[in-house]
Coordinates of C-alpha atoms and ligand atoms in Angstrom, one line a residue:
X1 CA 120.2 121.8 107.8
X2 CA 116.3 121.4 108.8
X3 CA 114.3 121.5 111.5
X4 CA 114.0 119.2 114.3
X5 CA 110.2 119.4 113.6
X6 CA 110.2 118.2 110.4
X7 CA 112.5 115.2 111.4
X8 CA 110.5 114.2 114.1
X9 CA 106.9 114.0 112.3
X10 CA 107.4 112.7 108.6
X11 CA 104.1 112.4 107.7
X12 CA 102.0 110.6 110.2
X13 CA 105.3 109.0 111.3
X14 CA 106.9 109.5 114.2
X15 CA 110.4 108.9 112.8
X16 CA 112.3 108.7 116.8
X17 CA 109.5 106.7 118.1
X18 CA 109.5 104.3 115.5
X19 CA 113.1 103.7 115.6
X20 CA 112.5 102.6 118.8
X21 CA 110.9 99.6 117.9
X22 CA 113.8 98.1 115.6
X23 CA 116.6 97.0 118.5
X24 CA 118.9 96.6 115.6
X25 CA 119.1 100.3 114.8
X26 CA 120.7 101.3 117.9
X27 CA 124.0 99.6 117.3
X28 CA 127.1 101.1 116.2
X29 CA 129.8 100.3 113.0
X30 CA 133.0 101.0 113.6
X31 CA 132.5 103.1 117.0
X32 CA 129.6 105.2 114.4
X33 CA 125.9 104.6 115.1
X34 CA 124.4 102.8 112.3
X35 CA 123.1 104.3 109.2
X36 CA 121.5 101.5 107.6
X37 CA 120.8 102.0 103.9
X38 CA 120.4 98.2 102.8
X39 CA 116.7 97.8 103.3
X40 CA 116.3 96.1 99.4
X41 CA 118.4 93.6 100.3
X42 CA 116.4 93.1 103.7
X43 CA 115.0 95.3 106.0
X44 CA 115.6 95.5 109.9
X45 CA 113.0 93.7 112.5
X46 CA 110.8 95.5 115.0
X47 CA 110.3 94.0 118.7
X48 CA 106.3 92.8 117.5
X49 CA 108.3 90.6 115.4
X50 CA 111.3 89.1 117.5
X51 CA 108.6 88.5 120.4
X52 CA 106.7 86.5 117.9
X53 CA 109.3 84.4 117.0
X54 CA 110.3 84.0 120.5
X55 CA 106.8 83.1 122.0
X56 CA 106.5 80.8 119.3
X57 CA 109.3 78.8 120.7
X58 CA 109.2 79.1 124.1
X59 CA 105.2 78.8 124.4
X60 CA 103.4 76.6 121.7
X61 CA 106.4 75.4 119.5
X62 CA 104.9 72.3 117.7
X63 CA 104.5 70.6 114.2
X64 CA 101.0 72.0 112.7
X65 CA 98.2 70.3 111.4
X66 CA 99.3 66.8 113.0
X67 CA 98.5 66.4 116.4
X68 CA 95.3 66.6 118.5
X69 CA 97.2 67.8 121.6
X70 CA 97.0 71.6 122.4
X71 CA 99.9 73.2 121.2
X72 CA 99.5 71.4 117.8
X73 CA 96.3 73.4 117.5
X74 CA 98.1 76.6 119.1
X75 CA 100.6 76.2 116.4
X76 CA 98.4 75.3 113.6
X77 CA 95.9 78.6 114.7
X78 CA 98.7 80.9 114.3
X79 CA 100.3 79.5 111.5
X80 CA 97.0 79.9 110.0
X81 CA 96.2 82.8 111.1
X82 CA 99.0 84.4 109.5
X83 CA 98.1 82.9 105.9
X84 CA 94.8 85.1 106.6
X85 CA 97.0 88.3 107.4
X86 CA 98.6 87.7 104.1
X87 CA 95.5 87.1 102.5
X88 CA 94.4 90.6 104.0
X89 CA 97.2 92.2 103.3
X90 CA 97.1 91.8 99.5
X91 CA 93.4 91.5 99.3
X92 CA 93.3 88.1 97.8
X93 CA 89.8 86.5 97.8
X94 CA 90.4 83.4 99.6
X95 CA 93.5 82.4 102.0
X96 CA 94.1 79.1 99.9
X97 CA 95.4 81.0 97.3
X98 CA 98.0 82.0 100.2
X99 CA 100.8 79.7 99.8
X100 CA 103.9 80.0 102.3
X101 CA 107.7 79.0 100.1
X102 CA 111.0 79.8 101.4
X103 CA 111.0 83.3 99.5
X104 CA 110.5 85.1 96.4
X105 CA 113.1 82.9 94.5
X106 CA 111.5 79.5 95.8
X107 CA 108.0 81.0 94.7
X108 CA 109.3 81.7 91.3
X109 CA 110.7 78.2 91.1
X110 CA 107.6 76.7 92.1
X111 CA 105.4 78.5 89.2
X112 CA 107.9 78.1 86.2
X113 CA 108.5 74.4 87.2
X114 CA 105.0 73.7 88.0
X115 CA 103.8 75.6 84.6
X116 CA 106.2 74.1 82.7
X117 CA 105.3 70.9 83.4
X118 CA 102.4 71.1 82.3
X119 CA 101.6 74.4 79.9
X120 CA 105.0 75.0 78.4
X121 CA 106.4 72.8 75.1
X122 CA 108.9 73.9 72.0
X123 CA 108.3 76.6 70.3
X124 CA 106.7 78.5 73.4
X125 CA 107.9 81.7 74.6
X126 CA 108.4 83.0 78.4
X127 CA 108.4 87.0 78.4
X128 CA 109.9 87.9 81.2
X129 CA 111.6 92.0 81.4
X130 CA 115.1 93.2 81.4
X131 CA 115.1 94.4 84.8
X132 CA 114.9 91.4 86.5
X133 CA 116.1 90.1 89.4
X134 CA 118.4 86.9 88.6
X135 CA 115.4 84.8 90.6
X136 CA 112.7 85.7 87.8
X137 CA 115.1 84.9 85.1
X138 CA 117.2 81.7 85.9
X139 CA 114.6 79.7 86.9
X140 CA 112.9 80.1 83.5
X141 CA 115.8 79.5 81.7
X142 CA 115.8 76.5 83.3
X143 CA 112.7 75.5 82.6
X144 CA 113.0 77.1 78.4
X145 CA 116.1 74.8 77.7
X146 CA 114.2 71.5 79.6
X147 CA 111.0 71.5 77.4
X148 CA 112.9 73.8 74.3
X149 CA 111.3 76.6 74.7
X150 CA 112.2 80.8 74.4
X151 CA 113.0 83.2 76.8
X152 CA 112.5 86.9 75.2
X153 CA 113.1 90.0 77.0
X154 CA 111.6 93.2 77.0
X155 CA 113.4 96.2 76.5
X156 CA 114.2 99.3 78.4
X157 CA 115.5 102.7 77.5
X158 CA 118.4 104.4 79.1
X159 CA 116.5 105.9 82.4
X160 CA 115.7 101.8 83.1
X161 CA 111.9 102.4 82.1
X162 CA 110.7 99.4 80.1
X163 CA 109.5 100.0 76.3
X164 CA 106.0 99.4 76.4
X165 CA 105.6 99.1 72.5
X166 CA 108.1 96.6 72.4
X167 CA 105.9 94.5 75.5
X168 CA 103.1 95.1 72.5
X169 CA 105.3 93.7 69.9
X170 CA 106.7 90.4 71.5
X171 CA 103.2 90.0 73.5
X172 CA 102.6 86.9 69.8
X173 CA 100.1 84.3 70.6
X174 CA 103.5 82.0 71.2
X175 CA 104.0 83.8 75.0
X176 CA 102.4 81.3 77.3
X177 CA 103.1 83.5 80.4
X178 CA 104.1 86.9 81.2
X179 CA 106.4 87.3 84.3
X180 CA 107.6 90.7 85.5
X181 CA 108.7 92.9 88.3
X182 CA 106.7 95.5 90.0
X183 CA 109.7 97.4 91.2
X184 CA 113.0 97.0 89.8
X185 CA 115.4 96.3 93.4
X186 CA 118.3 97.7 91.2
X187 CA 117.1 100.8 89.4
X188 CA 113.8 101.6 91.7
X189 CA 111.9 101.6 88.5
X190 CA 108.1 101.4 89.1
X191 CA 106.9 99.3 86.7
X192 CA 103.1 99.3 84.9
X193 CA 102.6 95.7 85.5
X194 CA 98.3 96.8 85.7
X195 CA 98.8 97.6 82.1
X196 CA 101.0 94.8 81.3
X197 CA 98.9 92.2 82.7
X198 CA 95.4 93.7 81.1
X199 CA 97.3 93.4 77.9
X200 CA 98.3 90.2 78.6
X201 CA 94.7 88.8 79.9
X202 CA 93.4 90.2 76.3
X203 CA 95.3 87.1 75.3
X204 CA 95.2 84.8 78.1
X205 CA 98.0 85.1 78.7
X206 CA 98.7 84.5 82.4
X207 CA 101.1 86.8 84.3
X208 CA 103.6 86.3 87.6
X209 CA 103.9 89.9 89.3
X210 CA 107.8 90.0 91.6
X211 CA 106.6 92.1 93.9
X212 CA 109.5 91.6 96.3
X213 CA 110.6 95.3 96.3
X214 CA 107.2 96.0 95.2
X215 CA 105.3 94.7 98.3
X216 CA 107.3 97.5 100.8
X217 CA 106.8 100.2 98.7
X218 CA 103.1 100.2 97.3
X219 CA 99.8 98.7 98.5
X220 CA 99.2 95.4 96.8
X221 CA 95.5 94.4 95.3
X222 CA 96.2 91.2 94.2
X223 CA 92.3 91.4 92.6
X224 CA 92.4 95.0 91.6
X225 CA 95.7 94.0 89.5
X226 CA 93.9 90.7 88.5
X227 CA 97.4 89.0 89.0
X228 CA 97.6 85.4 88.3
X229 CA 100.5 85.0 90.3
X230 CA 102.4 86.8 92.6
X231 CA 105.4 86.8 94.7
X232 CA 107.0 88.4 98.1
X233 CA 109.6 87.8 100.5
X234 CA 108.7 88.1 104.5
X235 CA 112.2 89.3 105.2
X236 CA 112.0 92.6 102.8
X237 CA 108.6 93.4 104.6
X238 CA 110.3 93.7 108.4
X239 CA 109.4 89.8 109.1
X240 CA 111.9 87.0 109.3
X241 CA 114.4 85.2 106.7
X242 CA 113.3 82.0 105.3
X243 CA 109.8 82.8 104.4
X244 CA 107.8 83.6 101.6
X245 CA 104.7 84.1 99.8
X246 CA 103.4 83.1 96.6
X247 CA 99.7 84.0 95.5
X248 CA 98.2 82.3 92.8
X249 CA 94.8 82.6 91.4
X250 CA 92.5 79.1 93.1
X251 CA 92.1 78.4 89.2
X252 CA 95.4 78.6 88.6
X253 CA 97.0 76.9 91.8
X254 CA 94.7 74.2 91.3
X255 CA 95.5 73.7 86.9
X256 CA 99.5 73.6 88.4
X257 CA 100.8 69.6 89.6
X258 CA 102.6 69.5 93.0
X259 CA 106.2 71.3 93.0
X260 CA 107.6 68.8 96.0
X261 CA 106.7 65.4 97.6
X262 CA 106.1 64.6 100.8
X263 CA 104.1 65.0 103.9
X264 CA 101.5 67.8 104.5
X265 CA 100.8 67.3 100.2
X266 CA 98.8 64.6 99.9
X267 CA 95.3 63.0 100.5
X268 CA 96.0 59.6 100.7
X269 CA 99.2 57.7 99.3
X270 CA 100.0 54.1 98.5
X271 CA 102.6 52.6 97.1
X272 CA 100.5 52.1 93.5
X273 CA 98.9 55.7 94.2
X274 CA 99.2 59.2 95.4
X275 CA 96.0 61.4 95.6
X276 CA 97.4 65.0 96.3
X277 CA 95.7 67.5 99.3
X278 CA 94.1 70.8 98.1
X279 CA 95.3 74.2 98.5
X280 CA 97.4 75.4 100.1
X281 CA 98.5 72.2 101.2
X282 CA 99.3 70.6 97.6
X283 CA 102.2 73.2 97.3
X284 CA 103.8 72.7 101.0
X285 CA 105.2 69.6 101.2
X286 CA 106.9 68.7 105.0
X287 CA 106.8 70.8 108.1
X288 CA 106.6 74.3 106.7
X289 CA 108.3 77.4 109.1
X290 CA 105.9 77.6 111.8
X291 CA 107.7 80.6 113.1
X292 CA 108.4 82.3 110.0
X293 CA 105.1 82.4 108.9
X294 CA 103.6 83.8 112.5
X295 CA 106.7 86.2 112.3
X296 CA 105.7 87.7 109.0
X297 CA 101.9 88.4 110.3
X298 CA 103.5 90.0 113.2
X299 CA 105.5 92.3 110.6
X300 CA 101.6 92.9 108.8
X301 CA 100.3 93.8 112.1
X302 CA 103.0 96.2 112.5
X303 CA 103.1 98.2 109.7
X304 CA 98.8 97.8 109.8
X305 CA 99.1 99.6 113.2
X306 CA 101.3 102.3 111.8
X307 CA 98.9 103.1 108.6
X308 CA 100.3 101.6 105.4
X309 CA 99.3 105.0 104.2
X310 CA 102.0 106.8 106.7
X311 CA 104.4 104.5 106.2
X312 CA 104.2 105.2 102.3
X313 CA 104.4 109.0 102.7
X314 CA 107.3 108.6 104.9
X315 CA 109.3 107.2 102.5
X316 CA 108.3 109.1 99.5
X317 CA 109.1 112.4 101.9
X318 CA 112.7 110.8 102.8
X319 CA 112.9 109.4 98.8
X320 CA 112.5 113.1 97.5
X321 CA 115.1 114.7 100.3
X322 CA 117.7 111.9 99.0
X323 CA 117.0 112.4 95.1
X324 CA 118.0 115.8 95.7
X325 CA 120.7 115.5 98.0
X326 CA 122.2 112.9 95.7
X327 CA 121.8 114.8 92.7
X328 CA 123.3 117.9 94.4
X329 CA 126.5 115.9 95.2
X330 CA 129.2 116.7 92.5
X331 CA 130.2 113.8 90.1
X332 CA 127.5 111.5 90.8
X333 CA 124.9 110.2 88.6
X334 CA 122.0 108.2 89.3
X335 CA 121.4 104.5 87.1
X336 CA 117.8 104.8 87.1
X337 CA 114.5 107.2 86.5
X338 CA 114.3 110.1 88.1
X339 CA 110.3 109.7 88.8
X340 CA 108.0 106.8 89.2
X341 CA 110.3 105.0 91.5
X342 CA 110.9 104.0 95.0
X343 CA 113.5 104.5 97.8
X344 CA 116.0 102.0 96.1
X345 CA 118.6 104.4 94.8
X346 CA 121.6 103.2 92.7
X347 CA 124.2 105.6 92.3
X348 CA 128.1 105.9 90.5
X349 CA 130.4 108.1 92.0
X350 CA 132.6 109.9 89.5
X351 CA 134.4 107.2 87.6
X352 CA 135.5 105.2 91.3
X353 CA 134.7 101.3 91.5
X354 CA 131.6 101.2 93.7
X355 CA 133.2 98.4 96.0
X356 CA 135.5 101.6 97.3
X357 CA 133.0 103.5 97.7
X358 CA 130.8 100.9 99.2
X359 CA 133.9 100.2 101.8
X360 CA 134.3 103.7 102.2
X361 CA 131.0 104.1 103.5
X362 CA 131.3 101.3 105.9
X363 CA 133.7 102.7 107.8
X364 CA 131.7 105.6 108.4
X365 CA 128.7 102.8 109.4
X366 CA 127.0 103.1 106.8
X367 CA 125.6 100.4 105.2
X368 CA 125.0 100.5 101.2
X369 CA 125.0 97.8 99.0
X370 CA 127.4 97.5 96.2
X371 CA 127.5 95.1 92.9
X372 CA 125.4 94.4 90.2
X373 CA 122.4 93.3 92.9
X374 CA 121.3 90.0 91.4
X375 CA 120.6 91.8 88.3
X376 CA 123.8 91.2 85.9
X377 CA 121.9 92.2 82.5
X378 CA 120.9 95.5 83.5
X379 CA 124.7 96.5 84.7
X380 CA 125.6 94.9 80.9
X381 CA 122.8 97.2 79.7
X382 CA 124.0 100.4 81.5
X383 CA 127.9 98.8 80.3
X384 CA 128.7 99.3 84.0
X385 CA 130.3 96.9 86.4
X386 CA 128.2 97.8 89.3
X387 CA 126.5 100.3 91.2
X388 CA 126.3 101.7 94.9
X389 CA 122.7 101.2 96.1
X390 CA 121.0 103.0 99.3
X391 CA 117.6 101.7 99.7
X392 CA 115.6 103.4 102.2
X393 CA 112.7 102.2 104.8
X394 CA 110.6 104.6 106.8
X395 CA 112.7 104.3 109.7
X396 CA 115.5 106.5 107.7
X397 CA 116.1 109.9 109.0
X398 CA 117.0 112.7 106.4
X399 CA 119.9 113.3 108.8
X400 CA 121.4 110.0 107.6
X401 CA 120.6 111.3 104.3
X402 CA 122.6 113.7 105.2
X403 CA 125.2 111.8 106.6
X404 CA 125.5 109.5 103.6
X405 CA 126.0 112.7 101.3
X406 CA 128.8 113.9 103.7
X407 CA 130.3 109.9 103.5
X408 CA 130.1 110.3 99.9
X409 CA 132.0 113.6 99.3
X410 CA 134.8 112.1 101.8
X411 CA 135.0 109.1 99.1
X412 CA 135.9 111.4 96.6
X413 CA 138.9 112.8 98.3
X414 CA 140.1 109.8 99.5
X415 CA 139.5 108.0 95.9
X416 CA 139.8 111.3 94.0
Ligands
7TS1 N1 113.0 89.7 93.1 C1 113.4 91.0 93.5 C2 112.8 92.1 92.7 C3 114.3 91.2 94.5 O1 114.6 92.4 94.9 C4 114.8 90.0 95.2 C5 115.8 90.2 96.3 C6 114.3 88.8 94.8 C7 113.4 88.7 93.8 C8 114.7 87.5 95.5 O2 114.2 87.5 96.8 P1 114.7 86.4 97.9 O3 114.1 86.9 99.2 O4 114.1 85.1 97.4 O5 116.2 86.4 97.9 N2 116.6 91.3 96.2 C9 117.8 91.6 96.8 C10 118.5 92.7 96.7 O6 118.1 93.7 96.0 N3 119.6 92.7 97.4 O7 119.6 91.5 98.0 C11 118.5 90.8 97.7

């Protein structure tokens, strides 16, 4: 259907060579080699990072920051090291502002509890978008009902772009933070979160940027955005589960109290006082994951060595071959724009249930994602129970483009 050529060399990528370094993609489903479309939900792991994580363990494993002795400062080196790589990576100004959580969701949980605390009363308003992910809304629900304050929402229009004049309108003096995605991980919407966060600074209004679809797909300036906070996952970005990143502006990280208690947090504590470390430490209380951490800044090196830039073209290549071998495939409409987006495709399939689809698919090995994604209110916005989602990394092939349109037009005459 296209040339060998053009499959081998997507833009500065060598698509077979790469594919050799993620172990994981050689495997097969049901007797079928693996076409793995679930890369929003998490992406696969190259050898840089497994080795990592294994050398970790089997050559310095120890607590950091504790000990004297020599593989405490082995550990503590890398672990640290790796904060830097973040810092890098998203061009923050100083590694402190680097702070290492459990994920997206914990980062999230961190700010609104740690802002609420001390910044949010009744009568305040949290503007968050209606394309979030569950994790940027729930815990600022949480947080609204505690201290009586308002969670408003702003709108989107039928292609799941959001309504800029209505960001305009509820942008009142009563918001006291702004927190958005970058990329939607259901629709693929890019969002203009540069222009929502200069509106929101014209007001001082501080803003969290999701960026855990956002941080795959687009290179991340945490100073050219002027975020005041923003948050990633490791395991979306080809390192390991269990570890993630929240940036926060020093000013910022500093004006927020502790989120947890414990050890690695504090200067000095009696039983009448606790004087609390500075960043990052104040936000990463107990022994953090040593291994996650130096995992994710294997995953930086990785896609550093392969050119961000190459790795970007890739997938926009492989994202405009899938738009249009999707949209050629009868009786299926896309939930989403058409432009501005990344690789993270939700789909329906004539009128079928996307969990038979989904199924469907399996058996063929390949690996969608079906449901509502963590992101309930937009399926109640579309009035749709769910969607079928390929995501795509640039270690897709178009072939397995191709093989996902040629699983999809068996679904409809098996469903049909
Ligand atoms: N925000 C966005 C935009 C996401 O896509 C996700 C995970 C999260 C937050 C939460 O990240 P976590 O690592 O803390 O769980 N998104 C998805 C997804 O689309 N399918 O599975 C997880």
């Amino acid at each position: 259907m296209y040339q060998s050529e053009t499959e081998m060399m997507v833009q500065g990528i060598d698509v077979e060579k790469v594919r050799n370094d993620f172990p994981l993609l050689t495997r097969t489903v049901y007797g079928k080699p693996l076409v793995y479309f679930d890369n929003a939900a998490t992406s696969q792991k190259p050898t840089a990072v497994l080795d990592a994580l294994e050398d970790y363990y089997r050559l310095y494993n120890s607590n950091v920051h504790r000990g004297v002795h020599s593989l405490s400062q082995e550990a503590t080196e890398a672990y640290e090291g790796a904060r830097k790589k973040v810092a890098t990576f998203i061009n923050a100004k100083k590694a402190e502002e680097i702070i290492f959580t459990r994920g997206t969701t914990e980062s999230i949980n961190l700010v609104a509890a740690s802002f609420a605390k001390k910044f949010l009363k009744e009568g305040d308003v949290v503007l968050i978008s209606a394309m979030e992910h569950h994790s940027n809304i729930v815990p600022w629900q949480m947080v609204c009902a505690e201290k009586g304050a308002t969670l408003q929402v702003i709108a989107m229009n039928e292609f799941g772009e959001l309504l800029m004049d209505d960001f305009a309108r509820k942008l009142t003096c009563n918001v006291k933070i702004v927190s958005v995605t970058y990329v939607s991980n259901s629709l693929g919407t890019i969002n203009p979160v540069g222009e929502i966060i200069r509106q929101a600074h014209e007001k001082n209004i501080p803003v969290l940027v999701d960026a855990a679809q956002a941080v795959v797909h687009l290179p991340i300036d945490v100073q050219a955005l002027d975020a005041d906070f923003l948050a990633f996952s490791g395991h979306k970005i080809y390192g390991p589960t269990g570890l993630g990143i929240l940036y926060g502006k020093e000013e910022w990280l500093n004006a927020l109290p502790p989120y947890q208690g414990g050890g690695e947090m504090i200067k000095t504590v009696s039983f009448e006082k606790t004087t609390y470390n500075e960043l990052p430490y104040k936000f990463e209380a107990g022994t953090p994951d040593v291994a996650g951490a130096i995992g994710l800044g294997a995953a930086i090196d990785y896609v550093e060595q392969l050119g961000r830039d190459n790795v970007f073209s890739a997938e926009d290549e492989l994202l405009a071959y899938a738009m249009r071998a999707l949209q050629a495939v009868k009786g299926l409409r896309i939930v989403g724009p058409l432009s501005n987006r990344v690789g993270s495709i939700s789909f329906l399939l004539e009128n079928f249930h996307p969990f038979d689809v989904g199924e469907i698919l399996d058996k063929q090995g390949i690996a969608v994602r079906t449901g509502h994604h963590c992101t309930q209110p937009v399926m109640d916005f579309f009035n749709i129970p769910g969607t079928v989602r390929a995501s795509l990394a640039f270690y897709n092939t178009k072939a397995e483009i191709d093989k996902l349109v040629a699983g999809l037009e068996k679904a409809r005459m098996l469903l049909g």
